[in-house]
Structure formats: C-alpha cells, structure tokens
Short mmCIF file of C-alpha atoms and ligand atoms in Angstrom, two decimals:
data_model
loop_
_atom_site.label_atom_id
_atom_site.label_comp_id
_atom_site.label_asym_id
_atom_site.label_seq_id
_atom_site.Cartn_x
_atom_site.Cartn_y
_atom_site.Cartn_z
CA MET C 1 -2.84 18.06 27.10
CA THR C 2 -6.54 18.73 26.42
CA LEU C 3 -7.59 17.65 22.98
CA ALA C 4 -9.62 19.86 20.68
CA ILE C 5 -11.56 16.91 19.30
CA SER C 6 -12.64 13.82 21.27
CA ALA C 7 -14.04 10.47 20.18
CA ASP C 8 -17.50 11.74 21.22
CA ASP C 9 -17.32 14.35 18.46
CA ILE C 10 -17.46 11.60 15.84
CA ASP C 11 -20.93 10.78 14.50
CA GLN C 12 -20.35 7.05 14.31
CA THR C 13 -23.81 6.14 12.98
CA ALA C 14 -23.50 8.50 10.04
CA LEU C 15 -19.92 7.37 9.41
CA LEU C 16 -20.88 3.69 9.33
CA SER C 17 -23.77 4.23 6.94
CA GLU C 18 -21.46 6.16 4.62
CA LEU C 19 -18.85 3.39 4.97
CA ARG C 20 -21.45 0.86 3.87
CA ARG C 21 -22.06 2.89 0.75
CA TRP C 22 -18.30 2.97 0.00
CA VAL C 23 -17.96 -0.78 0.52
CA GLU C 24 -20.99 -1.49 -1.68
CA ILE C 25 -19.32 0.38 -4.55
CA GLU C 26 -16.88 -2.47 -5.23
CA THR C 27 -13.56 -1.16 -6.52
CA HIS C 28 -11.26 -3.86 -7.83
CA THR C 29 -8.07 -2.09 -8.98
CA PRO C 30 -8.22 -3.06 -12.71
CA ASP C 31 -11.85 -1.86 -12.98
CA ALA C 32 -11.23 1.87 -13.49
CA GLU C 33 -14.90 2.63 -14.09
CA ALA C 34 -15.89 1.12 -10.75
CA VAL C 35 -13.08 2.91 -8.92
CA ASN C 36 -14.20 6.18 -10.51
CA ARG C 37 -17.75 5.69 -9.25
CA LEU C 38 -16.36 5.81 -5.72
CA VAL C 39 -14.11 8.75 -6.65
CA ASP C 40 -17.31 10.59 -7.73
CA ARG C 41 -18.88 9.94 -4.34
CA VAL C 42 -15.79 11.06 -2.37
CA GLU C 43 -15.42 14.17 -4.52
CA ALA C 44 -19.06 15.13 -3.93
CA LEU C 45 -18.74 14.66 -0.15
CA ALA C 46 -15.55 16.73 0.00
CA ARG C 47 -17.10 19.60 -1.97
CA GLU C 48 -20.21 19.53 0.19
CA ALA C 49 -17.93 20.07 3.18
CA GLY C 50 -16.29 23.10 1.56
CA LEU C 51 -13.00 21.36 0.81
CA VAL C 52 -11.04 21.97 -2.39
CA THR C 53 -10.83 19.02 -4.80
CA GLU C 54 -8.46 18.31 -7.69
CA ARG C 55 -9.07 15.26 -9.85
CA THR C 56 -6.27 13.91 -12.03
CA PRO C 57 -7.16 11.35 -14.73
CA GLY C 58 -5.51 7.99 -14.13
CA THR C 59 -3.02 6.59 -16.63
CA LEU C 60 -2.23 2.99 -17.71
CA GLY C 61 -5.93 2.07 -17.47
CA PHE C 62 -6.33 2.95 -13.78
CA GLY C 63 -8.99 5.15 -12.17
CA ASP C 64 -8.61 8.84 -11.32
CA ILE C 65 -6.55 10.24 -8.45
CA LEU C 66 -8.42 12.60 -6.15
CA ALA C 67 -6.72 15.27 -4.06
CA VAL C 68 -8.78 16.89 -1.30
CA ARG C 69 -7.17 20.02 0.11
CA SER C 70 -8.03 22.15 3.10
CA PRO C 71 -8.75 25.78 2.26
CA ARG C 72 -5.66 27.94 2.88
CA PRO C 73 -4.66 31.54 2.47
CA ALA C 74 -3.67 32.43 -1.10
CA GLY C 75 0.08 32.30 -1.65
CA SER C 76 0.70 30.33 1.55
CA ASN C 77 3.77 28.16 1.21
CA GLN C 78 3.54 26.48 4.59
CA LYS C 79 4.37 22.77 4.48
CA SER C 80 1.30 20.57 4.54
CA THR C 81 0.32 17.45 6.40
CA LEU C 82 -0.07 14.87 3.66
CA ILE C 83 -2.58 12.04 4.20
CA LEU C 84 -2.46 9.01 1.91
CA ALA C 85 -5.39 6.67 1.29
CA HIS C 86 -6.42 4.32 -1.51
CA LEU C 87 -9.91 3.56 -2.80
CA ASP C 88 -9.09 0.39 -4.75
CA THR C 89 -9.27 -3.13 -3.31
CA VAL C 90 -7.99 -6.58 -4.27
CA HIS C 91 -11.54 -7.97 -4.46
CA ALA C 92 -13.30 -8.61 -7.78
CA ALA C 93 -16.85 -7.34 -8.38
CA GLY C 94 -19.45 -9.67 -6.87
CA THR C 95 -17.44 -10.45 -3.72
CA ILE C 96 -19.96 -8.58 -1.58
CA LYS C 97 -22.81 -10.72 -2.96
CA ASN C 98 -20.99 -14.00 -2.64
CA GLN C 99 -17.93 -14.54 -0.44
CA LEU C 100 -17.93 -11.48 1.81
CA PRO C 101 -21.33 -9.87 2.40
CA TRP C 102 -21.66 -6.72 4.53
CA ARG C 103 -22.45 -7.94 8.04
CA GLN C 104 -21.84 -7.11 11.69
CA GLU C 105 -20.99 -9.69 14.35
CA GLY C 106 -20.51 -8.05 17.71
CA ASP C 107 -17.74 -5.48 17.32
CA ARG C 108 -16.68 -6.91 13.96
CA LEU C 109 -17.90 -5.37 10.73
CA TYR C 110 -17.23 -7.36 7.53
CA GLY C 111 -17.07 -6.37 3.87
CA PRO C 112 -14.71 -6.36 0.88
CA GLY C 113 -12.02 -3.70 1.31
CA ILE C 114 -13.51 -2.51 4.61
CA TYR C 115 -10.21 -3.00 6.45
CA ASP C 116 -7.79 -2.43 3.56
CA MET C 117 -8.73 0.38 3.47
CA LYS C 118 -12.07 2.03 2.88
CA SER C 119 -12.57 2.61 6.61
CA GLY C 120 -9.24 4.46 6.89
CA ALA C 121 -9.96 6.50 3.76
CA LEU C 122 -13.33 7.61 5.10
CA MET C 123 -11.94 8.28 8.60
CA ALA C 124 -9.31 10.59 7.06
CA LEU C 125 -11.96 12.56 5.16
CA GLU C 126 -14.12 12.77 8.29
CA ALA C 127 -11.16 13.94 10.38
CA MET C 128 -10.32 16.60 7.81
CA LYS C 129 -13.91 17.88 7.84
CA LEU C 130 -13.81 18.10 11.65
CA ALA C 131 -10.42 19.87 11.68
CA VAL C 132 -11.60 22.46 9.17
CA LYS C 133 -14.92 22.91 10.99
CA HIS C 134 -12.88 23.49 14.13
CA GLY C 135 -11.33 26.48 12.40
CA SER C 136 -7.92 24.99 11.63
CA LYS C 137 -5.90 26.96 9.08
CA LEU C 138 -3.10 24.39 8.90
CA PRO C 139 -2.73 23.01 5.37
CA VAL C 140 -3.79 19.40 4.91
CA ASP C 141 -3.67 17.48 1.61
CA LEU C 142 -5.54 14.19 1.42
CA LEU C 143 -4.82 11.95 -1.59
CA PHE C 144 -7.07 9.07 -2.65
CA MET C 145 -5.21 6.63 -4.89
CA PRO C 146 -6.91 4.30 -7.42
CA ASP C 147 -4.06 1.82 -7.93
CA GLU C 148 -2.22 1.10 -4.65
CA GLU C 149 -2.92 -2.62 -4.74
CA MET C 150 -1.06 -2.80 -8.06
CA GLY C 151 1.98 -0.78 -6.99
CA SER C 152 0.66 2.80 -7.45
CA VAL C 153 2.39 2.97 -10.80
CA SER C 154 -0.07 5.57 -12.10
CA SER C 155 -0.18 7.76 -8.99
CA ARG C 156 3.42 7.59 -7.75
CA ALA C 157 4.57 10.82 -9.45
CA LEU C 158 1.68 12.81 -7.97
CA ILE C 159 2.28 11.35 -4.49
CA GLU C 160 5.91 12.47 -4.77
CA ASP C 161 4.89 15.95 -5.95
CA TYR C 162 2.71 16.39 -2.88
CA ALA C 163 5.38 14.86 -0.62
CA ARG C 164 7.90 17.52 -1.67
CA ASN C 165 5.63 20.12 -0.07
CA ALA C 166 4.81 18.07 3.02
CA GLY C 167 6.12 18.43 6.58
CA SER C 168 4.84 14.99 7.49
CA ALA C 169 2.93 12.12 5.92
CA LEU C 170 0.23 10.01 7.54
CA VAL C 171 -0.90 6.83 5.80
CA VAL C 172 -4.34 5.54 6.80
CA GLU C 173 -3.67 1.93 5.85
CA PRO C 174 -5.16 -0.44 8.44
CA ALA C 175 -3.76 -0.87 11.94
CA ARG C 176 -2.76 -4.35 12.97
CA ASP C 177 -2.65 -6.73 15.93
CA GLY C 178 -4.58 -4.68 18.43
CA GLY C 179 -4.14 -1.25 16.89
CA LYS C 180 -0.40 -1.17 16.24
CA ILE C 181 0.78 1.40 13.71
CA VAL C 182 3.56 1.06 11.17
CA VAL C 183 6.79 3.02 11.62
CA ALA C 184 8.91 1.26 8.97
CA ARG C 185 8.35 -0.84 5.89
CA LYS C 186 10.72 -2.85 3.78
CA GLY C 187 11.47 -1.84 0.22
CA VAL C 188 10.08 -4.09 -2.49
CA ALA C 189 11.81 -5.09 -5.73
CA MET C 190 10.34 -7.37 -8.39
CA TYR C 191 12.32 -9.19 -11.06
CA ASP C 192 11.42 -11.23 -14.12
CA ILE C 193 14.21 -13.54 -15.19
CA VAL C 194 14.40 -15.49 -18.46
CA LEU C 195 17.03 -18.15 -19.12
CA ARG C 196 17.55 -19.32 -22.68
CA GLY C 197 19.46 -22.44 -23.69
CA ARG C 198 18.99 -24.69 -26.70
CA ALA C 199 16.28 -27.24 -27.46
CA SER C 200 17.07 -30.75 -28.70
CA HIS C 201 15.55 -34.25 -28.78
CA ALA C 202 15.95 -35.77 -25.33
CA GLY C 203 16.43 -39.26 -26.77
CA THR C 204 18.40 -38.88 -29.97
CA ARG C 205 20.43 -35.64 -29.59
CA PRO C 206 20.64 -34.84 -25.85
CA GLN C 207 24.25 -33.70 -26.25
CA ASP C 208 23.11 -30.81 -28.47
CA GLY C 209 20.70 -29.44 -25.87
CA ARG C 210 21.39 -26.80 -23.24
CA SER C 211 18.78 -27.10 -20.51
CA ALA C 212 17.36 -23.76 -19.37
CA ILE C 213 15.55 -25.56 -16.53
CA ARG C 214 18.79 -26.95 -15.11
CA ALA C 215 20.34 -23.47 -15.22
CA ALA C 216 17.21 -22.09 -13.54
CA ALA C 217 17.40 -24.69 -10.78
CA ARG C 218 20.92 -23.53 -9.90
CA LEU C 219 19.83 -19.92 -10.06
CA VAL C 220 16.89 -20.48 -7.70
CA LEU C 221 19.28 -21.80 -5.06
CA GLU C 222 21.71 -18.94 -5.67
CA LEU C 223 18.91 -16.35 -5.36
CA GLU C 224 17.38 -17.84 -2.25
CA ALA C 225 20.81 -18.10 -0.62
CA LEU C 226 20.60 -14.28 -0.37
CA ASN C 227 17.88 -14.64 2.29
CA ASP C 228 19.09 -13.12 5.54
CA PRO C 229 16.29 -13.12 8.13
CA ASP C 230 18.43 -11.42 10.80
CA ARG C 231 18.96 -8.45 8.51
CA GLY C 232 15.41 -8.50 7.19
CA VAL C 233 16.36 -9.44 3.62
CA THR C 234 14.01 -11.87 1.87
CA VAL C 235 14.32 -13.25 -1.66
CA THR C 236 11.56 -15.52 -2.97
CA VAL C 237 11.26 -17.15 -6.37
CA GLY C 238 7.48 -17.07 -6.54
CA THR C 239 6.78 -18.63 -9.94
CA ILE C 240 8.73 -20.70 -12.43
CA GLN C 241 7.76 -21.94 -15.89
CA GLY C 242 9.88 -23.76 -18.43
CA GLY C 243 10.08 -26.39 -21.11
CA THR C 244 7.77 -27.48 -23.90
CA GLY C 245 7.46 -31.24 -23.37
CA ARG C 246 8.82 -34.27 -21.55
CA ASN C 247 11.05 -35.44 -24.38
CA THR C 248 12.67 -32.12 -25.24
CA VAL C 249 15.68 -30.51 -23.60
CA PRO C 250 14.09 -27.21 -22.49
CA ALA C 251 15.22 -24.10 -24.32
CA GLU C 252 13.56 -21.58 -22.04
CA CYS C 253 12.72 -21.06 -18.39
CA ARG C 254 11.13 -18.00 -16.75
CA MET C 255 10.78 -17.00 -13.13
CA GLN C 256 9.33 -14.20 -11.05
CA VAL C 257 11.25 -13.04 -8.00
CA ASP C 258 10.13 -10.96 -5.01
CA VAL C 259 12.78 -9.14 -2.95
CA ARG C 260 12.22 -7.27 0.34
CA LEU C 261 14.88 -4.96 1.77
CA PRO C 262 15.12 -3.16 5.12
CA ASP C 263 17.18 -0.13 4.06
CA ALA C 264 18.97 1.60 1.20
CA GLY C 265 22.32 -0.08 1.99
CA ALA C 266 20.86 -3.56 1.76
CA ALA C 267 19.02 -2.56 -1.42
CA THR C 268 22.21 -1.48 -3.21
CA GLU C 269 24.07 -4.59 -2.15
CA ILE C 270 21.41 -7.26 -2.74
CA LEU C 271 19.98 -5.82 -5.97
CA GLY C 272 23.52 -5.41 -7.30
CA ARG C 273 24.25 -9.07 -6.61
CA ILE C 274 21.02 -10.23 -8.27
CA GLU C 275 21.57 -8.11 -11.36
CA ALA C 276 25.12 -9.50 -11.74
CA MET C 277 24.04 -13.17 -11.66
CA LYS C 278 25.19 -15.29 -14.59
CA PRO C 279 24.55 -18.93 -15.50
CA VAL C 280 27.56 -21.25 -15.12
CA ASP C 281 27.11 -22.61 -18.65
CA PRO C 282 28.27 -20.01 -21.22
CA ASP C 283 25.72 -21.39 -23.72
CA ILE C 284 22.86 -20.28 -21.53
CA SER C 285 21.83 -16.63 -21.76
CA ILE C 286 20.12 -14.68 -19.02
CA GLU C 287 17.82 -11.68 -19.18
CA ILE C 288 16.96 -9.93 -15.94
CA SER C 289 14.34 -7.22 -16.01
CA GLY C 290 12.86 -5.68 -12.98
CA SER C 291 12.05 -2.70 -10.98
CA PHE C 292 12.61 -1.41 -7.53
CA ASN C 293 8.90 -0.87 -6.99
CA ARG C 294 8.95 0.68 -3.51
CA PRO C 295 12.07 2.05 -1.80
CA PRO C 296 12.59 1.10 1.88
CA PHE C 297 10.79 3.22 4.48
CA ALA C 298 13.14 3.24 7.45
CA GLN C 299 12.35 5.19 10.63
CA SER C 300 14.26 8.50 10.80
CA GLU C 301 14.92 10.74 13.82
CA GLU C 302 12.12 13.03 12.62
CA GLY C 303 9.94 9.97 12.15
CA LYS C 304 10.55 9.05 15.79
CA ARG C 305 9.52 12.55 16.89
CA LEU C 306 6.34 12.28 14.81
CA PHE C 307 5.62 8.94 16.47
CA ASP C 308 6.11 10.40 19.97
CA HIS C 309 3.82 13.33 19.19
CA THR C 310 1.17 10.95 17.86
CA ALA C 311 1.52 8.57 20.80
CA GLY C 312 0.97 11.52 23.19
CA ILE C 313 -2.35 12.42 21.54
CA ALA C 314 -3.33 8.75 21.32
CA ALA C 315 -2.77 8.30 25.06
CA GLU C 316 -5.30 11.09 25.74
CA LEU C 317 -7.80 9.11 23.65
CA GLY C 318 -7.14 5.93 25.58
CA ILE C 319 -5.00 4.34 22.86
CA THR C 320 -1.59 2.93 23.75
CA LEU C 321 0.25 3.40 20.50
CA VAL C 322 2.77 0.72 19.54
CA GLY C 323 4.91 1.00 16.40
CA VAL C 324 5.95 -2.02 14.35
CA SER C 325 7.84 -2.53 11.12
CA THR C 326 6.48 -4.74 8.36
CA GLY C 327 7.57 -6.43 5.15
CA GLY C 328 4.60 -5.15 3.14
CA GLY C 329 4.98 -1.98 1.07
CA SER C 330 2.59 0.99 0.87
CA ASP C 331 2.50 4.51 -0.54
CA GLY C 332 4.31 5.54 2.67
CA ASN C 333 7.47 4.05 1.14
CA PHE C 334 7.47 6.86 -1.44
CA THR C 335 7.11 9.71 1.08
CA ALA C 336 9.61 8.24 3.57
CA ALA C 337 12.19 7.77 0.79
CA LEU C 338 11.92 11.51 0.06
CA GLY C 339 12.82 12.26 3.68
CA VAL C 340 9.29 13.14 4.82
CA PRO C 341 8.62 11.83 8.36
CA THR C 342 5.98 9.19 7.79
CA LEU C 343 3.61 7.17 9.97
CA ASP C 344 1.49 4.37 8.58
CA GLY C 345 -1.26 2.05 9.76
CA LEU C 346 -3.34 4.91 11.18
CA GLY C 347 -6.62 3.51 9.83
CA ALA C 348 -9.10 1.23 11.59
CA ASP C 349 -8.03 -1.83 13.55
CA GLY C 350 -9.17 -5.23 12.32
CA ALA C 351 -7.77 -8.15 10.36
CA GLY C 352 -7.98 -10.28 7.24
CA ALA C 353 -6.57 -7.92 4.58
CA HIS C 354 -6.80 -9.45 1.08
CA THR C 355 -9.01 -12.36 2.28
CA PHE C 356 -12.72 -13.17 2.45
CA ASP C 357 -12.54 -12.75 6.25
CA GLU C 358 -11.81 -9.06 6.15
CA TYR C 359 -13.24 -7.05 9.06
CA ILE C 360 -12.73 -3.98 11.22
CA TYR C 361 -13.43 -3.38 14.88
CA VAL C 362 -16.22 -0.81 15.03
CA SER C 363 -14.92 0.38 18.41
CA SER C 364 -11.63 1.48 16.81
CA ILE C 365 -13.29 3.98 14.45
CA ALA C 366 -14.21 6.93 16.67
CA PRO C 367 -10.99 7.17 18.74
CA ARG C 368 -8.76 6.75 15.69
CA THR C 369 -10.73 9.32 13.68
CA ALA C 370 -10.31 11.71 16.61
CA LEU C 371 -6.57 10.91 16.63
CA LEU C 372 -6.31 11.86 12.95
CA ALA C 373 -8.28 15.09 13.46
CA ASN C 374 -6.07 16.15 16.39
CA LEU C 375 -2.96 15.39 14.35
CA MET C 376 -4.25 17.66 11.59
CA LEU C 377 -4.75 20.38 14.21
CA THR C 378 -1.28 20.08 15.72
CA LEU C 379 1.16 19.18 12.91
CA GLY C 380 2.77 21.85 10.77
ZN1 ZN G 1 -4.02 -1.03 1.49
#
C-alpha cells in the first residue's frame, strides 16, 4: 500500500511551537475559564483551516465542548470517523512555573498535560487539516472535551450523540510502553457507602452503642473479597472515615469504593452483589450510592478489523502496532459501549501521565500524526 500522507508531510517545527502554546495555557479541569481560553485557540485554528466548528457551553461548571467537523456535502448521511480528544489536564495552574516547566531533554519533551493529552489533541487537528487539504470528502468529526479527567459528566451526552452517527471512533489518548495502543478498557464504577449505627459512651454505656466502624471493617473485607485478578475484576476501598472521638462508639462510617470490570457480564454480576450488601447487625443501616461511570470497552470483531486496518497503515510508517487492554477508563468507553468499533491510545508516545514527570517522545509525533491522517483518508 502506498500512503497518501507520510511523516515527512508533517511540519514538526510548527507543530511543536503550537504545542508549546497549548501547554502554556494551563487547563486544570475545574478551571472552566482556563479551559475555555484553550478552546478559543483551537476554535480559531480550526476556522483558519476552513473546518466547521460547533461550540457547546459546558454544564456543571465545566468548560465548553468544541466539535470540529470536516466540510461535507449538504444532506450527506454517511457515517463519520469520530475522533475524541480532551483539552483539560489534572495539573493545577502554576505547575508549568514550578514542578513541570516546558523543557526538552534529547527526544523527551516535558510539560503539564503534554502527554495526557495535548499532544494527541493537536496531532488530531493537524491530521484533519492534512486530510482535508488532500481533498478528502470523508466525514470526520473531532471532539475536544473539557472534563475528561473528571469523568466527562458534562460532555458524555454529546459524545454519545456523535457516536450514533459514527462508523468508527479513534481516541487520541497517549500511547504507552513503546507506542502500544489501547484496544480494550475496563468499565469503571464508583460507590459511596455510608453505614449508620448508634453512638454511646464507650466507658459507661458501651452496650447501647452500635459501632458503624466495626460494620465497615467487615464490609471492607467482603467488598475486597470480590477481587478476581484472573477475570480482571478489581474492587478497592480507597478511603474510609468514621467516628467522632476515641471514647465514643462510632455512629457513622463512610467509604469510597472503586470498581473495575472487564465486560458487561462481570459488571451485572459484581455490581449486583455490591448493591445487595447488608450489614450483619440489623441495627446498622447501610446507604449505597454510586454510578457506573464508564461502561466496559471490550474488543469486538469490528474492533479487531479496525485494529488490523490501522496496523497495516502503521507498518508502512515504520510503526509496529501492538494493542493492549488497560484498567483505566476514557471517553472510548462510551463509544465502544454503543457498538462503535473503537481504538484508543493513538496519541503521542511518552510516559508519566498525571505526574510531574510527564513527557512525550518528539520522534513519535510525525509518524503518528501521519497515521491519523491516513486513517481519516481510508475509514468510512
Ligand atoms: Zn487523558
């Protein structure tokens, strides 16, 4: 196969100077104003390139969602290639001045959010510009989310709207461990559990008390007994808080639980068991609230075909594509759960997501941008 676009077609110098600008606009998820400053920049770039933009105001205090669409014939109902990116990061403002300044060391380029995932977001926009310049009429929709690091609660509905019209979904989250891409992700559920007993004086009336902490201790063991590494099920009680003082039988205990599930079957079974849990002591009440934040993204037959197609193009660019599955969720969970063949981890290679050692490999940018552009030219 001869590719329409090669790594040499990417203007790496221009791309890196634009990336620096994106990284210097720090975009911690809760800071909607900051996120929107970067949305302004991306919107302006897309318009300059003749792409169609649609900006949807964020809800729940998050920044705006930006859709960038390739021009297409009026009334065309051809399925699109949907690209998912996010502009928010986990890093608070000031990180670039203090813990993680922009710097290059050999092939490594450091900066807050550079790996997760401003590089991937910019590469996707660049690839789309190249594909359109190349004369492609295939519909491509590129979504920039403002709230992915906090579960995409504001943008989920819009992602799903676009997914319903998509033939495939490509997520430009970072690659990992030498450029591997993600072909499956676990589902993520989060629970808050409150146990309520009865307070009493620990010295004078212990018999009147009903310890919520003791009930919680049992429950922690019961919850964590659901861990099943062979099946890929993990249950972690991440925080616990209870009691009011040393000499009081504790009336209340709260915990936060993280659950990861490989597929829909495991989700139904494990979540059902958690939601049915009851304290042994009838005087202790339990309140379980929670949400299935991201459904599992399991690899489908169509997903395998999409992987093979992508691996074929990658090979022409000198990339040996390896697919892995991971326990971390992304917006790809939403598209995969709707039956859209989804590939993830198509952004830059590097390491250190969510840390002050976050970097990308500069050498991964041009070939992987070319990979994205050729995918846009051949999918659909
Ligand atoms: Zn990310």
